[in-house]
């Protein structure tokens, strides 16, 4: 089953300067479809294959595309010399700790943007980073598997802002005890449930 497609090539630019390393793609909102993604070269050049037909918007992670706002693409055509003018998006980074010590492999979740929902994993030093974050309201939380987590942090990020958010995994308590019958004898196999009043964590 064949699907109509086009080919788009051009350059990613910031003013009169080429931008290398941008993750370029073209998106059609309805019905949703994407081109095959590519990466801009040292001179800013890119080539997108299997571009969907219709009204498209471009993304160039970790930048925001200022122009063109849209491009209408027809089947079977090749579009050359398309210039994507971009500006840097925001960056969020920080340190995840537990008991004041870095937590390697901690998961930090989630940023929602044009590229979809993103999460990231902290490195061996407990540090994490999100690049290409769109401006607006966001919410992040961090966790260490099922052992520890932190309540969500809400914040506003400006265009091109570099923000530091550190997380201390303070929701890491342990509950233990013994289940007994009315005569004080231990009872095995009983299901014990505890629920966090604020988060619903079970």
mmCIF file of the C-alpha atoms, coordinates in Angstrom:
data_MODEL
# 
_entry.id   MODEL 
# 
loop_
_atom_site.group_PDB 
_atom_site.id 
_atom_site.type_symbol 
_atom_site.label_atom_id 
_atom_site.label_alt_id 
_atom_site.label_comp_id 
_atom_site.label_asym_id 
_atom_site.label_entity_id 
_atom_site.label_seq_id 
_atom_site.pdbx_PDB_ins_code 
_atom_site.Cartn_x 
_atom_site.Cartn_y 
_atom_site.Cartn_z 
_atom_site.occupancy 
_atom_site.B_iso_or_equiv 
_atom_site.pdbx_formal_charge 
_atom_site.auth_seq_id 
_atom_site.auth_comp_id 
_atom_site.auth_asym_id 
_atom_site.auth_atom_id 
_atom_site.pdbx_PDB_model_num 
ATOM 1   C CA . UNK A 1 1   ? 0.000  0.000   0.000  1.00 0.00 ? 1   UNK A CA 1 
ATOM 2   C CA . UNK A 1 2   ? 1.640  3.229   -1.180 1.00 0.00 ? 2   UNK A CA 1 
ATOM 3   C CA . UNK A 1 3   ? 1.242  6.652   0.423  1.00 0.00 ? 3   UNK A CA 1 
ATOM 4   C CA . UNK A 1 4   ? 1.845  9.978   -1.333 1.00 0.00 ? 4   UNK A CA 1 
ATOM 5   C CA . UNK A 1 5   ? 4.943  11.767  -0.099 1.00 0.00 ? 5   UNK A CA 1 
ATOM 6   C CA . UNK A 1 6   ? 7.350  14.581  -0.984 1.00 0.00 ? 6   UNK A CA 1 
ATOM 7   C CA . UNK A 1 7   ? 10.974 15.584  -0.373 1.00 0.00 ? 7   UNK A CA 1 
ATOM 8   C CA . UNK A 1 8   ? 12.086 18.747  1.441  1.00 0.00 ? 8   UNK A CA 1 
ATOM 9   C CA . UNK A 1 9   ? 15.632 20.076  1.715  1.00 0.00 ? 9   UNK A CA 1 
ATOM 10  C CA . UNK A 1 10  ? 17.136 23.315  2.969  1.00 0.00 ? 10  UNK A CA 1 
ATOM 11  C CA . UNK A 1 11  ? 19.128 24.801  5.826  1.00 0.00 ? 11  UNK A CA 1 
ATOM 12  C CA . UNK A 1 12  ? 18.641 25.478  9.527  1.00 0.00 ? 12  UNK A CA 1 
ATOM 13  C CA . UNK A 1 13  ? 19.731 29.023  10.368 1.00 0.00 ? 13  UNK A CA 1 
ATOM 14  C CA . UNK A 1 14  ? 19.866 31.307  13.381 1.00 0.00 ? 14  UNK A CA 1 
ATOM 15  C CA . UNK A 1 15  ? 19.955 34.717  11.781 1.00 0.00 ? 15  UNK A CA 1 
ATOM 16  C CA . UNK A 1 16  ? 22.757 34.438  9.222  1.00 0.00 ? 16  UNK A CA 1 
ATOM 17  C CA . UNK A 1 17  ? 24.526 31.610  11.083 1.00 0.00 ? 17  UNK A CA 1 
ATOM 18  C CA . UNK A 1 18  ? 24.038 27.924  10.160 1.00 0.00 ? 18  UNK A CA 1 
ATOM 19  C CA . UNK A 1 19  ? 22.908 25.567  12.931 1.00 0.00 ? 19  UNK A CA 1 
ATOM 20  C CA . UNK A 1 20  ? 24.422 22.086  13.093 1.00 0.00 ? 20  UNK A CA 1 
ATOM 21  C CA . UNK A 1 21  ? 23.059 19.138  15.064 1.00 0.00 ? 21  UNK A CA 1 
ATOM 22  C CA . UNK A 1 22  ? 19.376 20.131  15.062 1.00 0.00 ? 22  UNK A CA 1 
ATOM 23  C CA . UNK A 1 23  ? 16.940 17.197  14.917 1.00 0.00 ? 23  UNK A CA 1 
ATOM 24  C CA . UNK A 1 24  ? 14.735 18.249  12.001 1.00 0.00 ? 24  UNK A CA 1 
ATOM 25  C CA . UNK A 1 25  ? 11.293 16.870  11.191 1.00 0.00 ? 25  UNK A CA 1 
ATOM 26  C CA . UNK A 1 26  ? 8.070  17.907  9.458  1.00 0.00 ? 26  UNK A CA 1 
ATOM 27  C CA . UNK A 1 27  ? 4.730  17.204  11.117 1.00 0.00 ? 27  UNK A CA 1 
ATOM 28  C CA . UNK A 1 28  ? 1.201  17.069  9.748  1.00 0.00 ? 28  UNK A CA 1 
ATOM 29  C CA . UNK A 1 29  ? -1.365 17.579  12.501 1.00 0.00 ? 29  UNK A CA 1 
ATOM 30  C CA . UNK A 1 30  ? -4.425 16.007  10.855 1.00 0.00 ? 30  UNK A CA 1 
ATOM 31  C CA . UNK A 1 31  ? -4.295 13.164  10.188 1.00 0.00 ? 31  UNK A CA 1 
ATOM 32  C CA . UNK A 1 32  ? -1.111 12.933  12.231 1.00 0.00 ? 32  UNK A CA 1 
ATOM 33  C CA . UNK A 1 33  ? 1.986  11.883  10.310 1.00 0.00 ? 33  UNK A CA 1 
ATOM 34  C CA . UNK A 1 34  ? 5.703  12.691  10.374 1.00 0.00 ? 34  UNK A CA 1 
ATOM 35  C CA . UNK A 1 35  ? 8.538  12.630  7.890  1.00 0.00 ? 35  UNK A CA 1 
ATOM 36  C CA . UNK A 1 36  ? 11.644 10.513  8.378  1.00 0.00 ? 36  UNK A CA 1 
ATOM 37  C CA . UNK A 1 37  ? 13.714 12.639  10.830 1.00 0.00 ? 37  UNK A CA 1 
ATOM 38  C CA . UNK A 1 38  ? 17.174 13.922  9.999  1.00 0.00 ? 38  UNK A CA 1 
ATOM 39  C CA . UNK A 1 39  ? 19.979 15.975  11.570 1.00 0.00 ? 39  UNK A CA 1 
ATOM 40  C CA . UNK A 1 40  ? 21.288 19.276  10.208 1.00 0.00 ? 40  UNK A CA 1 
ATOM 41  C CA . UNK A 1 41  ? 24.919 19.250  9.013  1.00 0.00 ? 41  UNK A CA 1 
ATOM 42  C CA . UNK A 1 42  ? 27.783 21.659  9.762  1.00 0.00 ? 42  UNK A CA 1 
ATOM 43  C CA . UNK A 1 43  ? 26.505 24.091  7.119  1.00 0.00 ? 43  UNK A CA 1 
ATOM 44  C CA . UNK A 1 44  ? 22.952 23.794  8.486  1.00 0.00 ? 44  UNK A CA 1 
ATOM 45  C CA . UNK A 1 45  ? 21.775 21.703  5.533  1.00 0.00 ? 45  UNK A CA 1 
ATOM 46  C CA . UNK A 1 46  ? 19.126 18.988  5.898  1.00 0.00 ? 46  UNK A CA 1 
ATOM 47  C CA . UNK A 1 47  ? 17.132 16.622  3.686  1.00 0.00 ? 47  UNK A CA 1 
ATOM 48  C CA . UNK A 1 48  ? 13.756 15.210  4.760  1.00 0.00 ? 48  UNK A CA 1 
ATOM 49  C CA . UNK A 1 49  ? 12.461 12.111  2.988  1.00 0.00 ? 49  UNK A CA 1 
ATOM 50  C CA . UNK A 1 50  ? 8.932  10.651  3.034  1.00 0.00 ? 50  UNK A CA 1 
ATOM 51  C CA . UNK A 1 51  ? 7.423  14.029  3.904  1.00 0.00 ? 51  UNK A CA 1 
ATOM 52  C CA . UNK A 1 52  ? 3.631  13.805  4.386  1.00 0.00 ? 52  UNK A CA 1 
ATOM 53  C CA . UNK A 1 53  ? 1.335  15.714  2.043  1.00 0.00 ? 53  UNK A CA 1 
ATOM 54  C CA . UNK A 1 54  ? -0.635 18.694  3.309  1.00 0.00 ? 54  UNK A CA 1 
ATOM 55  C CA . UNK A 1 55  ? -0.037 21.616  5.669  1.00 0.00 ? 55  UNK A CA 1 
ATOM 56  C CA . UNK A 1 56  ? 3.120  21.025  7.696  1.00 0.00 ? 56  UNK A CA 1 
ATOM 57  C CA . UNK A 1 57  ? 4.942  22.552  10.612 1.00 0.00 ? 57  UNK A CA 1 
ATOM 58  C CA . UNK A 1 58  ? 8.653  22.015  11.256 1.00 0.00 ? 58  UNK A CA 1 
ATOM 59  C CA . UNK A 1 59  ? 10.544 21.130  14.399 1.00 0.00 ? 59  UNK A CA 1 
ATOM 60  C CA . UNK A 1 60  ? 14.302 21.444  14.891 1.00 0.00 ? 60  UNK A CA 1 
ATOM 61  C CA . UNK A 1 61  ? 15.011 20.155  18.400 1.00 0.00 ? 61  UNK A CA 1 
ATOM 62  C CA . UNK A 1 62  ? 16.457 21.675  20.642 1.00 0.00 ? 62  UNK A CA 1 
ATOM 63  C CA . UNK A 1 63  ? 15.362 24.907  18.917 1.00 0.00 ? 63  UNK A CA 1 
ATOM 64  C CA . UNK A 1 64  ? 12.015 26.511  18.119 1.00 0.00 ? 64  UNK A CA 1 
ATOM 65  C CA . UNK A 1 65  ? 11.266 27.209  14.459 1.00 0.00 ? 65  UNK A CA 1 
ATOM 66  C CA . UNK A 1 66  ? 10.279 30.870  13.968 1.00 0.00 ? 66  UNK A CA 1 
ATOM 67  C CA . UNK A 1 67  ? 9.685  30.588  10.224 1.00 0.00 ? 67  UNK A CA 1 
ATOM 68  C CA . UNK A 1 68  ? 8.187  29.270  8.073  1.00 0.00 ? 68  UNK A CA 1 
ATOM 69  C CA . UNK A 1 69  ? 5.084  28.964  10.250 1.00 0.00 ? 69  UNK A CA 1 
ATOM 70  C CA . UNK A 1 70  ? 3.619  26.403  7.839  1.00 0.00 ? 70  UNK A CA 1 
ATOM 71  C CA . UNK A 1 71  ? 4.486  24.886  4.465  1.00 0.00 ? 71  UNK A CA 1 
ATOM 72  C CA . UNK A 1 72  ? 1.882  23.379  2.145  1.00 0.00 ? 72  UNK A CA 1 
ATOM 73  C CA . UNK A 1 73  ? 3.320  20.310  0.437  1.00 0.00 ? 73  UNK A CA 1 
ATOM 74  C CA . UNK A 1 74  ? 1.943  18.533  -2.640 1.00 0.00 ? 74  UNK A CA 1 
ATOM 75  C CA . UNK A 1 75  ? 2.447  14.897  -3.621 1.00 0.00 ? 75  UNK A CA 1 
ATOM 76  C CA . UNK A 1 76  ? 5.514  13.916  -5.593 1.00 0.00 ? 76  UNK A CA 1 
ATOM 77  C CA . UNK A 1 77  ? 7.196  17.307  -5.434 1.00 0.00 ? 77  UNK A CA 1 
ATOM 78  C CA . UNK A 1 78  ? 10.676 18.249  -4.223 1.00 0.00 ? 78  UNK A CA 1 
ATOM 79  C CA . UNK A 1 79  ? 11.002 21.425  -2.160 1.00 0.00 ? 79  UNK A CA 1 
ATOM 80  C CA . UNK A 1 80  ? 14.509 22.876  -2.099 1.00 0.00 ? 80  UNK A CA 1 
ATOM 81  C CA . UNK A 1 81  ? 16.185 25.754  -0.293 1.00 0.00 ? 81  UNK A CA 1 
ATOM 82  C CA . UNK A 1 82  ? 13.675 25.836  2.562  1.00 0.00 ? 82  UNK A CA 1 
ATOM 83  C CA . UNK A 1 83  ? 15.218 28.022  5.285  1.00 0.00 ? 83  UNK A CA 1 
ATOM 84  C CA . UNK A 1 84  ? 14.245 27.184  8.865  1.00 0.00 ? 84  UNK A CA 1 
ATOM 85  C CA . UNK A 1 85  ? 14.922 30.213  11.056 1.00 0.00 ? 85  UNK A CA 1 
ATOM 86  C CA . UNK A 1 86  ? 15.298 29.050  14.668 1.00 0.00 ? 86  UNK A CA 1 
ATOM 87  C CA . UNK A 1 87  ? 15.814 30.327  18.202 1.00 0.00 ? 87  UNK A CA 1 
ATOM 88  C CA . UNK A 1 88  ? 17.087 28.308  21.202 1.00 0.00 ? 88  UNK A CA 1 
ATOM 89  C CA . UNK A 1 89  ? 14.521 26.726  23.476 1.00 0.00 ? 89  UNK A CA 1 
ATOM 90  C CA . UNK A 1 90  ? 14.968 26.327  27.220 1.00 0.00 ? 90  UNK A CA 1 
ATOM 91  C CA . UNK A 1 91  ? 17.143 23.966  29.227 1.00 0.00 ? 91  UNK A CA 1 
ATOM 92  C CA . UNK A 1 92  ? 16.363 22.318  32.563 1.00 0.00 ? 92  UNK A CA 1 
ATOM 93  C CA . UNK A 1 93  ? 19.053 20.555  34.550 1.00 0.00 ? 93  UNK A CA 1 
ATOM 94  C CA . UNK A 1 94  ? 19.865 19.639  38.116 1.00 0.00 ? 94  UNK A CA 1 
ATOM 95  C CA . UNK A 1 95  ? 20.900 17.050  40.673 1.00 0.00 ? 95  UNK A CA 1 
ATOM 96  C CA . UNK A 1 96  ? 18.834 14.189  42.148 1.00 0.00 ? 96  UNK A CA 1 
ATOM 97  C CA . UNK A 1 97  ? 19.792 13.211  45.701 1.00 0.00 ? 97  UNK A CA 1 
ATOM 98  C CA . UNK A 1 98  ? 18.565 10.935  48.491 1.00 0.00 ? 98  UNK A CA 1 
ATOM 99  C CA . UNK A 1 99  ? 19.771 11.579  51.981 1.00 0.00 ? 99  UNK A CA 1 
ATOM 100 C CA . UNK A 1 100 ? 22.021 14.258  50.488 1.00 0.00 ? 100 UNK A CA 1 
ATOM 101 C CA . UNK A 1 101 ? 23.819 11.764  48.224 1.00 0.00 ? 101 UNK A CA 1 
ATOM 102 C CA . UNK A 1 102 ? 23.549 11.653  44.377 1.00 0.00 ? 102 UNK A CA 1 
ATOM 103 C CA . UNK A 1 103 ? 21.194 9.029   42.948 1.00 0.00 ? 103 UNK A CA 1 
ATOM 104 C CA . UNK A 1 104 ? 22.595 7.408   39.764 1.00 0.00 ? 104 UNK A CA 1 
ATOM 105 C CA . UNK A 1 105 ? 19.908 6.258   37.347 1.00 0.00 ? 105 UNK A CA 1 
ATOM 106 C CA . UNK A 1 106 ? 17.094 8.284   38.916 1.00 0.00 ? 106 UNK A CA 1 
ATOM 107 C CA . UNK A 1 107 ? 14.204 8.904   36.513 1.00 0.00 ? 107 UNK A CA 1 
ATOM 108 C CA . UNK A 1 108 ? 13.025 12.485  35.962 1.00 0.00 ? 108 UNK A CA 1 
ATOM 109 C CA . UNK A 1 109 ? 9.620  12.860  34.292 1.00 0.00 ? 109 UNK A CA 1 
ATOM 110 C CA . UNK A 1 110 ? 8.141  14.428  32.145 1.00 0.00 ? 110 UNK A CA 1 
ATOM 111 C CA . UNK A 1 111 ? 8.394  17.276  29.641 1.00 0.00 ? 111 UNK A CA 1 
ATOM 112 C CA . UNK A 1 112 ? 5.617  17.611  27.053 1.00 0.00 ? 112 UNK A CA 1 
ATOM 113 C CA . UNK A 1 113 ? 6.452  19.273  23.736 1.00 0.00 ? 113 UNK A CA 1 
ATOM 114 C CA . UNK A 1 114 ? 6.349  19.036  19.939 1.00 0.00 ? 114 UNK A CA 1 
ATOM 115 C CA . UNK A 1 115 ? 8.508  15.910  20.066 1.00 0.00 ? 115 UNK A CA 1 
ATOM 116 C CA . UNK A 1 116 ? 6.080  14.230  22.460 1.00 0.00 ? 116 UNK A CA 1 
ATOM 117 C CA . UNK A 1 117 ? 6.428  13.344  26.120 1.00 0.00 ? 117 UNK A CA 1 
ATOM 118 C CA . UNK A 1 118 ? 10.029 13.151  27.315 1.00 0.00 ? 118 UNK A CA 1 
ATOM 119 C CA . UNK A 1 119 ? 11.678 11.762  30.412 1.00 0.00 ? 119 UNK A CA 1 
ATOM 120 C CA . UNK A 1 120 ? 15.341 11.328  31.209 1.00 0.00 ? 120 UNK A CA 1 
ATOM 121 C CA . UNK A 1 121 ? 17.656 9.281   33.411 1.00 0.00 ? 121 UNK A CA 1 
ATOM 122 C CA . UNK A 1 122 ? 20.224 10.842  35.737 1.00 0.00 ? 122 UNK A CA 1 
ATOM 123 C CA . UNK A 1 123 ? 23.862 9.952   35.133 1.00 0.00 ? 123 UNK A CA 1 
ATOM 124 C CA . UNK A 1 124 ? 26.313 8.299   37.510 1.00 0.00 ? 124 UNK A CA 1 
ATOM 125 C CA . UNK A 1 125 ? 26.744 11.654  39.243 1.00 0.00 ? 125 UNK A CA 1 
ATOM 126 C CA . UNK A 1 126 ? 22.980 12.010  39.793 1.00 0.00 ? 126 UNK A CA 1 
ATOM 127 C CA . UNK A 1 127 ? 22.717 14.876  37.297 1.00 0.00 ? 127 UNK A CA 1 
ATOM 128 C CA . UNK A 1 128 ? 20.048 15.128  34.593 1.00 0.00 ? 128 UNK A CA 1 
ATOM 129 C CA . UNK A 1 129 ? 19.265 17.497  31.728 1.00 0.00 ? 129 UNK A CA 1 
ATOM 130 C CA . UNK A 1 130 ? 16.408 18.343  29.352 1.00 0.00 ? 130 UNK A CA 1 
ATOM 131 C CA . UNK A 1 131 ? 17.309 20.343  26.227 1.00 0.00 ? 131 UNK A CA 1 
ATOM 132 C CA . UNK A 1 132 ? 14.906 22.026  23.826 1.00 0.00 ? 132 UNK A CA 1 
ATOM 133 C CA . UNK A 1 133 ? 12.140 22.647  26.369 1.00 0.00 ? 133 UNK A CA 1 
ATOM 134 C CA . UNK A 1 134 ? 9.308  24.837  25.113 1.00 0.00 ? 134 UNK A CA 1 
ATOM 135 C CA . UNK A 1 135 ? 8.317  27.911  27.155 1.00 0.00 ? 135 UNK A CA 1 
ATOM 136 C CA . UNK A 1 136 ? 5.298  27.698  29.437 1.00 0.00 ? 136 UNK A CA 1 
ATOM 137 C CA . UNK A 1 137 ? 4.078  25.814  32.483 1.00 0.00 ? 137 UNK A CA 1 
ATOM 138 C CA . UNK A 1 138 ? 5.688  22.473  33.286 1.00 0.00 ? 138 UNK A CA 1 
ATOM 139 C CA . UNK A 1 139 ? 5.649  19.864  36.053 1.00 0.00 ? 139 UNK A CA 1 
ATOM 140 C CA . UNK A 1 140 ? 8.525  17.557  36.952 1.00 0.00 ? 140 UNK A CA 1 
ATOM 141 C CA . UNK A 1 141 ? 9.055  14.795  39.462 1.00 0.00 ? 141 UNK A CA 1 
ATOM 142 C CA . UNK A 1 142 ? 11.887 12.374  40.163 1.00 0.00 ? 142 UNK A CA 1 
ATOM 143 C CA . UNK A 1 143 ? 11.975 8.811   41.470 1.00 0.00 ? 143 UNK A CA 1 
ATOM 144 C CA . UNK A 1 144 ? 14.277 5.929   42.274 1.00 0.00 ? 144 UNK A CA 1 
ATOM 145 C CA . UNK A 1 145 ? 12.289 2.934   41.088 1.00 0.00 ? 145 UNK A CA 1 
ATOM 146 C CA . UNK A 1 146 ? 9.637  2.087   43.686 1.00 0.00 ? 146 UNK A CA 1 
ATOM 147 C CA . UNK A 1 147 ? 11.924 2.972   46.603 1.00 0.00 ? 147 UNK A CA 1 
ATOM 148 C CA . UNK A 1 148 ? 11.761 6.779   46.721 1.00 0.00 ? 148 UNK A CA 1 
ATOM 149 C CA . UNK A 1 149 ? 10.254 9.761   44.965 1.00 0.00 ? 149 UNK A CA 1 
ATOM 150 C CA . UNK A 1 150 ? 9.607  13.483  45.316 1.00 0.00 ? 150 UNK A CA 1 
ATOM 151 C CA . UNK A 1 151 ? 6.305  15.316  45.015 1.00 0.00 ? 151 UNK A CA 1 
ATOM 152 C CA . UNK A 1 152 ? 5.805  17.090  41.646 1.00 0.00 ? 152 UNK A CA 1 
ATOM 153 C CA . UNK A 1 153 ? 7.322  20.551  41.173 1.00 0.00 ? 153 UNK A CA 1 
ATOM 154 C CA . UNK A 1 154 ? 5.397  23.061  39.020 1.00 0.00 ? 154 UNK A CA 1 
ATOM 155 C CA . UNK A 1 155 ? 7.237  25.941  37.353 1.00 0.00 ? 155 UNK A CA 1 
ATOM 156 C CA . UNK A 1 156 ? 7.210  28.345  34.408 1.00 0.00 ? 156 UNK A CA 1 
ATOM 157 C CA . UNK A 1 157 ? 10.009 28.391  31.839 1.00 0.00 ? 157 UNK A CA 1 
ATOM 158 C CA . UNK A 1 158 ? 10.740 31.334  29.563 1.00 0.00 ? 158 UNK A CA 1 
ATOM 159 C CA . UNK A 1 159 ? 11.934 31.153  25.948 1.00 0.00 ? 159 UNK A CA 1 
ATOM 160 C CA . UNK A 1 160 ? 15.616 30.224  25.931 1.00 0.00 ? 160 UNK A CA 1 
ATOM 161 C CA . UNK A 1 161 ? 15.768 30.144  29.765 1.00 0.00 ? 161 UNK A CA 1 
ATOM 162 C CA . UNK A 1 162 ? 18.305 27.945  31.530 1.00 0.00 ? 162 UNK A CA 1 
ATOM 163 C CA . UNK A 1 163 ? 16.769 26.645  34.761 1.00 0.00 ? 163 UNK A CA 1 
ATOM 164 C CA . UNK A 1 164 ? 18.275 24.562  37.575 1.00 0.00 ? 164 UNK A CA 1 
ATOM 165 C CA . UNK A 1 165 ? 15.937 22.244  39.518 1.00 0.00 ? 165 UNK A CA 1 
ATOM 166 C CA . UNK A 1 166 ? 17.432 19.929  42.140 1.00 0.00 ? 166 UNK A CA 1 
ATOM 167 C CA . UNK A 1 167 ? 15.402 17.093  43.665 1.00 0.00 ? 167 UNK A CA 1 
ATOM 168 C CA . UNK A 1 168 ? 15.824 15.481  47.088 1.00 0.00 ? 168 UNK A CA 1 
ATOM 169 C CA . UNK A 1 169 ? 13.914 12.173  47.152 1.00 0.00 ? 169 UNK A CA 1 
ATOM 170 C CA . UNK A 1 170 ? 12.281 12.753  50.517 1.00 0.00 ? 170 UNK A CA 1 
ATOM 171 C CA . UNK A 1 171 ? 9.276  10.456  49.987 1.00 0.00 ? 171 UNK A CA 1 
ATOM 172 C CA . UNK A 1 172 ? 11.148 7.314   50.974 1.00 0.00 ? 172 UNK A CA 1 
ATOM 173 C CA . UNK A 1 173 ? 9.746  6.085   54.246 1.00 0.00 ? 173 UNK A CA 1 
ATOM 174 C CA . UNK A 1 174 ? 9.425  2.454   55.310 1.00 0.00 ? 174 UNK A CA 1 
ATOM 175 C CA . UNK A 1 175 ? 6.497  0.958   57.206 1.00 0.00 ? 175 UNK A CA 1 
ATOM 176 C CA . UNK A 1 176 ? 6.778  -2.413  58.930 1.00 0.00 ? 176 UNK A CA 1 
ATOM 177 C CA . UNK A 1 177 ? 4.966  -4.300  61.644 1.00 0.00 ? 177 UNK A CA 1 
ATOM 178 C CA . UNK A 1 178 ? 3.214  -7.524  62.586 1.00 0.00 ? 178 UNK A CA 1 
ATOM 179 C CA . UNK A 1 179 ? -0.355 -8.646  61.917 1.00 0.00 ? 179 UNK A CA 1 
ATOM 180 C CA . UNK A 1 180 ? -1.890 -10.602 64.775 1.00 0.00 ? 180 UNK A CA 1 
ATOM 181 C CA . UNK A 1 181 ? -5.253 -12.109 65.590 1.00 0.00 ? 181 UNK A CA 1 
ATOM 182 C CA . UNK A 1 182 ? -7.333 -11.243 68.664 1.00 0.00 ? 182 UNK A CA 1 
ATOM 183 C CA . UNK A 1 183 ? -5.227 -13.630 70.740 1.00 0.00 ? 183 UNK A CA 1 
ATOM 184 C CA . UNK A 1 184 ? -2.008 -11.913 69.670 1.00 0.00 ? 184 UNK A CA 1 
ATOM 185 C CA . UNK A 1 185 ? -0.825 -14.717 67.423 1.00 0.00 ? 185 UNK A CA 1 
ATOM 186 C CA . UNK A 1 186 ? 0.889  -13.784 64.113 1.00 0.00 ? 186 UNK A CA 1 
ATOM 187 C CA . UNK A 1 187 ? -1.310 -14.113 60.997 1.00 0.00 ? 187 UNK A CA 1 
ATOM 188 C CA . UNK A 1 188 ? 0.324  -14.873 57.648 1.00 0.00 ? 188 UNK A CA 1 
ATOM 189 C CA . UNK A 1 189 ? -0.923 -13.985 54.157 1.00 0.00 ? 189 UNK A CA 1 
ATOM 190 C CA . UNK A 1 190 ? -2.792 -10.792 55.128 1.00 0.00 ? 190 UNK A CA 1 
ATOM 191 C CA . UNK A 1 191 ? -2.782 -7.984  52.521 1.00 0.00 ? 191 UNK A CA 1 
ATOM 192 C CA . UNK A 1 192 ? -1.748 -4.676  54.145 1.00 0.00 ? 192 UNK A CA 1 
ATOM 193 C CA . UNK A 1 193 ? -2.438 -1.400  52.297 1.00 0.00 ? 193 UNK A CA 1 
ATOM 194 C CA . UNK A 1 194 ? -1.098 2.091   52.991 1.00 0.00 ? 194 UNK A CA 1 
ATOM 195 C CA . UNK A 1 195 ? -2.032 5.149   50.901 1.00 0.00 ? 195 UNK A CA 1 
ATOM 196 C CA . UNK A 1 196 ? -0.418 8.592   50.759 1.00 0.00 ? 196 UNK A CA 1 
ATOM 197 C CA . UNK A 1 197 ? -3.187 11.151  51.377 1.00 0.00 ? 197 UNK A CA 1 
ATOM 198 C CA . UNK A 1 198 ? -1.787 13.748  48.966 1.00 0.00 ? 198 UNK A CA 1 
ATOM 199 C CA . UNK A 1 199 ? -0.499 11.640  46.080 1.00 0.00 ? 199 UNK A CA 1 
ATOM 200 C CA . UNK A 1 200 ? -2.522 8.431   46.235 1.00 0.00 ? 200 UNK A CA 1 
ATOM 201 C CA . UNK A 1 201 ? 0.762  6.492   46.269 1.00 0.00 ? 201 UNK A CA 1 
ATOM 202 C CA . UNK A 1 202 ? -0.016 2.955   47.502 1.00 0.00 ? 202 UNK A CA 1 
# 
